[in-house]
XYZ file of C-alpha atoms in Angstrom:
340
model
C 0.000 0.000 0.000
C 1.336 3.413 -0.945
C 2.351 5.721 1.877
C -0.053 8.619 2.492
C 1.018 11.937 1.043
C 2.265 14.615 3.426
C 0.066 17.638 3.971
C 2.882 20.133 3.371
C 6.097 20.329 1.360
C 9.152 22.522 0.864
C 9.083 24.838 -2.109
C 11.396 27.429 -3.645
C 9.731 30.815 -4.154
C 10.756 34.018 -5.883
C 8.895 36.542 -3.760
C 10.131 39.605 -5.669
C 10.137 39.568 -9.476
C 12.774 42.321 -9.434
C 15.249 40.216 -7.466
C 17.006 36.909 -8.116
C 17.036 36.163 -4.395
C 14.961 33.104 -3.606
C 13.509 31.663 -0.436
C 12.318 28.247 0.730
C 8.998 27.845 2.511
C 6.753 25.094 3.822
C 3.445 25.161 1.932
C 0.504 22.819 1.219
C 0.819 20.312 -1.613
C -0.419 21.654 -4.968
C -4.027 20.967 -5.902
C -4.926 19.995 -9.478
C -6.544 22.861 -11.407
C -6.912 21.055 -14.736
C -8.492 17.687 -15.655
C -5.158 16.446 -17.005
C -2.964 17.480 -14.076
C -0.637 14.724 -12.853
C 0.937 14.981 -9.396
C 4.629 14.068 -9.388
C 7.024 13.612 -6.499
C 10.001 15.628 -7.700
C 13.355 13.850 -7.819
C 15.196 16.845 -9.258
C 14.794 20.066 -11.196
C 17.049 22.471 -13.078
C 17.226 26.282 -13.323
C 16.783 27.886 -16.729
C 18.953 30.887 -17.614
C 16.903 34.076 -17.356
C 13.743 32.541 -15.921
C 13.920 34.675 -12.772
C 13.487 37.792 -14.928
C 10.586 36.681 -17.103
C 7.877 38.093 -14.820
C 9.688 41.446 -14.798
C 10.694 41.645 -18.452
C 7.757 39.862 -20.102
C 4.780 40.519 -17.818
C 2.228 39.765 -20.533
C 3.509 36.178 -20.736
C 3.192 35.487 -17.014
C -0.376 34.995 -15.730
C -1.468 37.256 -12.907
C -1.371 35.377 -9.627
C 0.983 32.646 -10.837
C 2.690 31.017 -7.851
C 6.348 32.036 -8.367
C 7.954 28.585 -8.229
C 10.929 28.311 -10.624
C 12.272 25.220 -12.364
C 10.816 24.159 -15.715
C 12.693 20.857 -15.873
C 10.963 18.077 -13.944
C 12.071 14.532 -13.220
C 10.255 12.389 -10.705
C 7.709 9.713 -9.875
C 3.956 9.895 -10.446
C 1.946 9.746 -7.223
C -1.520 10.607 -8.537
C -3.052 10.780 -12.011
C -6.600 11.387 -13.291
C -8.814 8.455 -14.236
C -7.981 7.153 -17.696
C -4.525 8.711 -17.707
C -1.696 7.094 -19.659
C 0.375 7.443 -16.461
C -0.034 5.652 -13.152
C 1.435 5.987 -9.665
C 4.995 4.682 -9.637
C 5.813 5.702 -13.207
C 9.163 7.467 -13.454
C 8.663 10.462 -15.729
C 10.181 13.675 -16.992
C 8.755 16.855 -18.476
C 9.229 20.503 -19.223
C 6.539 22.344 -17.281
C 5.170 25.241 -19.313
C 6.459 28.567 -18.031
C 2.929 29.887 -17.532
C 2.507 27.589 -14.509
C 4.439 26.946 -11.257
C 7.629 24.979 -11.826
C 9.279 21.972 -10.242
C 11.351 23.709 -7.571
C 9.332 21.936 -4.872
C 8.886 18.475 -3.434
C 5.645 17.804 -5.347
C 4.707 19.392 -8.660
C 1.860 19.301 -11.158
C 2.519 18.572 -14.819
C -0.036 18.192 -17.594
C -0.303 14.715 -19.047
C 0.509 16.194 -22.468
C 3.903 17.355 -21.125
C 4.963 14.039 -19.610
C 6.878 11.041 -20.906
C 8.443 8.002 -19.291
C 12.052 8.881 -18.531
C 14.967 7.206 -20.357
C 15.928 4.029 -18.505
C 19.590 4.478 -19.394
C 19.961 7.814 -17.573
C 20.336 8.565 -13.880
C 18.131 11.176 -12.247
C 20.562 14.050 -12.808
C 20.923 13.231 -16.499
C 17.165 12.805 -16.807
C 16.582 16.246 -15.304
C 19.108 17.790 -17.697
C 17.117 16.595 -20.686
C 13.528 17.938 -21.071
C 13.875 21.674 -21.765
C 17.198 21.463 -23.608
C 16.333 18.403 -25.668
C 12.859 19.632 -26.611
C 14.267 23.003 -27.659
C 16.974 21.345 -29.744
C 14.516 18.868 -31.287
C 12.198 21.676 -32.318
C 14.935 23.969 -33.669
C 16.348 21.153 -35.824
C 13.263 19.161 -36.843
C 10.112 21.240 -36.256
C 11.135 24.802 -37.055
C 14.239 23.633 -38.923
C 14.415 21.611 -42.113
C 15.944 18.289 -41.111
C 13.595 15.303 -40.956
C 13.255 13.568 -37.600
C 12.532 10.237 -39.274
C 16.200 10.139 -40.157
C 17.216 9.528 -36.541
C 15.199 6.303 -36.558
C 16.752 4.959 -39.746
C 14.344 6.116 -42.474
C 16.587 5.807 -45.536
C 14.818 8.387 -47.674
C 14.799 10.929 -44.839
C 18.482 10.320 -44.192
C 19.223 10.771 -47.895
C 17.469 14.144 -47.922
C 19.105 15.172 -44.648
C 22.460 14.190 -46.105
C 22.098 16.924 -48.703
C 21.885 19.659 -46.040
C 24.502 21.556 -44.081
C 23.559 22.783 -40.602
C 25.310 25.464 -38.530
C 24.699 25.487 -34.771
C 25.805 28.250 -32.393
C 26.442 27.536 -28.731
C 27.238 23.998 -29.831
C 29.036 23.192 -26.586
C 26.056 24.172 -24.419
C 23.059 22.187 -23.213
C 20.686 23.080 -26.089
C 23.371 23.356 -28.751
C 24.916 20.072 -27.643
C 21.618 18.257 -28.154
C 21.130 20.030 -31.518
C 24.528 18.798 -32.714
C 23.703 15.253 -31.625
C 20.248 15.286 -33.235
C 21.516 16.706 -36.536
C 24.308 14.147 -36.672
C 21.982 11.276 -35.739
C 19.565 12.350 -38.476
C 22.320 12.090 -41.080
C 22.919 15.769 -41.857
C 25.518 16.211 -44.588
C 27.534 18.543 -42.385
C 27.162 19.769 -38.805
C 29.083 23.016 -38.314
C 29.603 23.815 -34.629
C 30.258 27.395 -33.550
C 31.993 27.478 -30.164
C 35.325 28.211 -28.542
C 38.296 26.217 -29.707
C 38.692 24.720 -26.256
C 35.526 22.705 -26.906
C 36.450 21.624 -30.437
C 37.198 17.994 -29.626
C 34.172 17.769 -27.367
C 31.674 18.972 -29.998
C 33.299 16.682 -32.553
C 32.623 13.812 -30.160
C 28.956 14.841 -30.253
C 28.892 14.622 -34.044
C 30.125 17.983 -35.358
C 31.943 17.644 -38.692
C 33.383 21.172 -38.704
C 34.195 23.672 -35.946
C 34.277 27.468 -36.158
C 36.240 28.917 -33.251
C 34.474 32.230 -32.653
C 37.355 33.443 -30.499
C 39.574 33.471 -33.589
C 37.276 34.157 -36.546
C 33.775 35.527 -37.077
C 31.286 33.351 -38.927
C 30.972 35.840 -41.804
C 34.745 35.883 -42.278
C 34.844 32.075 -42.108
C 32.079 31.783 -44.715
C 33.725 34.353 -46.995
C 36.875 32.226 -47.259
C 34.989 29.657 -49.356
C 31.309 30.589 -49.844
C 30.563 27.778 -52.282
C 31.431 25.035 -49.816
C 30.780 26.747 -46.478
C 27.270 28.148 -46.893
C 24.626 26.244 -44.933
C 20.999 25.277 -45.459
C 19.991 25.729 -41.818
C 21.229 28.011 -39.051
C 20.190 26.915 -35.545
C 21.058 29.847 -33.291
C 21.154 29.236 -29.543
C 22.992 32.413 -28.521
C 21.612 35.615 -30.086
C 23.346 38.898 -29.347
C 25.353 41.202 -31.554
C 27.379 38.438 -33.230
C 24.157 36.967 -34.613
C 24.410 39.497 -37.455
C 27.477 37.691 -38.770
C 25.570 34.436 -39.208
C 23.547 35.742 -42.144
C 26.593 35.567 -44.415
C 26.747 31.789 -43.971
C 23.134 31.151 -45.022
C 22.430 29.838 -48.496
C 19.872 31.618 -50.646
C 16.611 29.873 -49.727
C 17.988 28.576 -46.438
C 16.348 28.762 -43.001
C 17.511 30.802 -40.001
C 15.976 29.670 -36.693
C 16.766 31.247 -33.318
C 15.711 30.620 -29.731
C 17.274 33.922 -28.629
C 15.802 36.722 -30.767
C 14.195 37.338 -34.192
C 16.942 36.934 -36.842
C 15.541 39.775 -38.957
C 16.369 42.218 -36.148
C 20.045 41.872 -37.036
C 19.830 41.188 -40.760
C 22.540 43.252 -42.511
C 21.276 46.216 -44.474
C 21.049 45.406 -48.159
C 21.206 41.646 -47.550
C 20.865 40.074 -50.990
C 19.655 36.538 -50.297
C 16.072 35.432 -49.726
C 15.659 33.005 -46.809
C 12.870 30.476 -46.962
C 12.286 31.085 -43.264
C 13.724 33.268 -40.508
C 12.014 32.905 -37.137
C 12.395 33.180 -33.390
C 10.409 30.636 -31.409
C 9.735 29.545 -27.851
C 9.761 25.847 -27.080
C 6.470 23.962 -26.772
C 6.142 21.375 -23.984
C 5.250 18.132 -25.729
C 5.482 14.775 -24.014
C 5.067 13.025 -27.372
C 8.376 14.492 -28.539
C 10.027 13.681 -25.218
C 8.928 10.069 -25.695
C 10.724 10.000 -29.071
C 13.798 11.576 -27.491
C 13.675 9.020 -24.662
C 13.687 6.165 -27.185
C 16.595 7.726 -29.019
C 18.601 8.165 -25.811
C 17.982 4.578 -24.716
C 19.089 3.371 -28.163
C 22.497 4.854 -27.334
C 24.694 7.682 -28.572
C 22.644 10.678 -27.388
C 23.456 12.173 -24.006
C 22.604 15.294 -21.973
C 25.255 17.653 -20.652
C 25.389 17.989 -16.844
C 27.510 20.780 -15.379
C 26.988 20.227 -11.660
C 24.586 18.889 -9.045
C 23.395 20.775 -5.939
C 21.403 19.701 -2.892
C 17.884 21.098 -2.520
C 19.011 23.433 0.247
C 21.637 24.902 -2.118
C 18.979 26.249 -4.490
C 20.331 29.809 -4.406
C 23.841 28.680 -5.319
C 22.442 26.647 -8.209
C 20.459 29.554 -9.647
C 23.362 31.951 -9.144
C 25.664 29.621 -11.057
C 23.274 29.459 -13.998
C 22.905 33.234 -14.042
C 26.711 33.571 -14.070
C 26.705 31.985 -17.557
C 29.763 29.996 -16.525
C 28.383 26.511 -16.987
C 29.094 23.616 -19.308
C 25.688 21.985 -19.414
C 22.759 21.915 -17.024
C 22.883 22.672 -13.315
C 20.799 20.151 -11.366
C 19.045 20.625 -8.024
C 18.358 17.340 -6.204
C 15.017 17.462 -4.431
C 14.291 13.921 -3.204
C 17.188 11.817 -4.551
């Protein structure tokens, strides 16, 4: 017989949207507010860079009265699910909780059934927690918004043939999202996977599947592309960084190529008088889809795909964990253990 649930739990709260200082309080367990809410005992969560400033900087995207619990990445065990749910108590799951709702920085969290998937059996809890947000974002930038075909990662010969005709350039290739994007593009059979990162990570990103490396500390992407435009132009740019250097990426895009960014709209930095016509240039925000996580889970368990974990903190070290993420001095995801 399952143990009865406690009446209260510890939760991380951001009490002031203008401050990154967090607090921990004892509060009642969350109550389902939607027919498809699934209650999960949280094993671990992970901070997302910038999430503590969303309520301040993007107030229209944060519902009024949202309980300010951070942590979009969720890994844990189902303790209660609605009747007819695909999940049952005891299932070990992972998810990216949509940013419009309270996160997983607490001992029990609510996730929508549509966000959940069974976690990869080959990963430990820290690796599992490092996966949902980063992997979903990478999957969508490469396969949903981007032009590679996901069927290629599961061996579809025709999809792999078409993917093999495309060159992909990925910025931030040594980071958590970029690292997954490199792995997905390589697994799908892309003709070339160009990684933009510091030279110190060159061998690492090659181990993930990059076929070429542009060391941004030594050469800008536009200068690199100009050395041999015919062979260096790419069909897809997957930008994970944004910022002023994003302008230089346009020079590497083929006429009719696609420029996808998770940082800012590419057209904001398009060079004046740019002569090529992209098929697509968009900024997008990740969608929480358990169906895609289930595909990613299968791919991980098949071997060869892995998340990037920077460090692991105890639950009581939540402030240190968030501060480290905000420092931008990480090599992968920072994990906060909650009940493991």
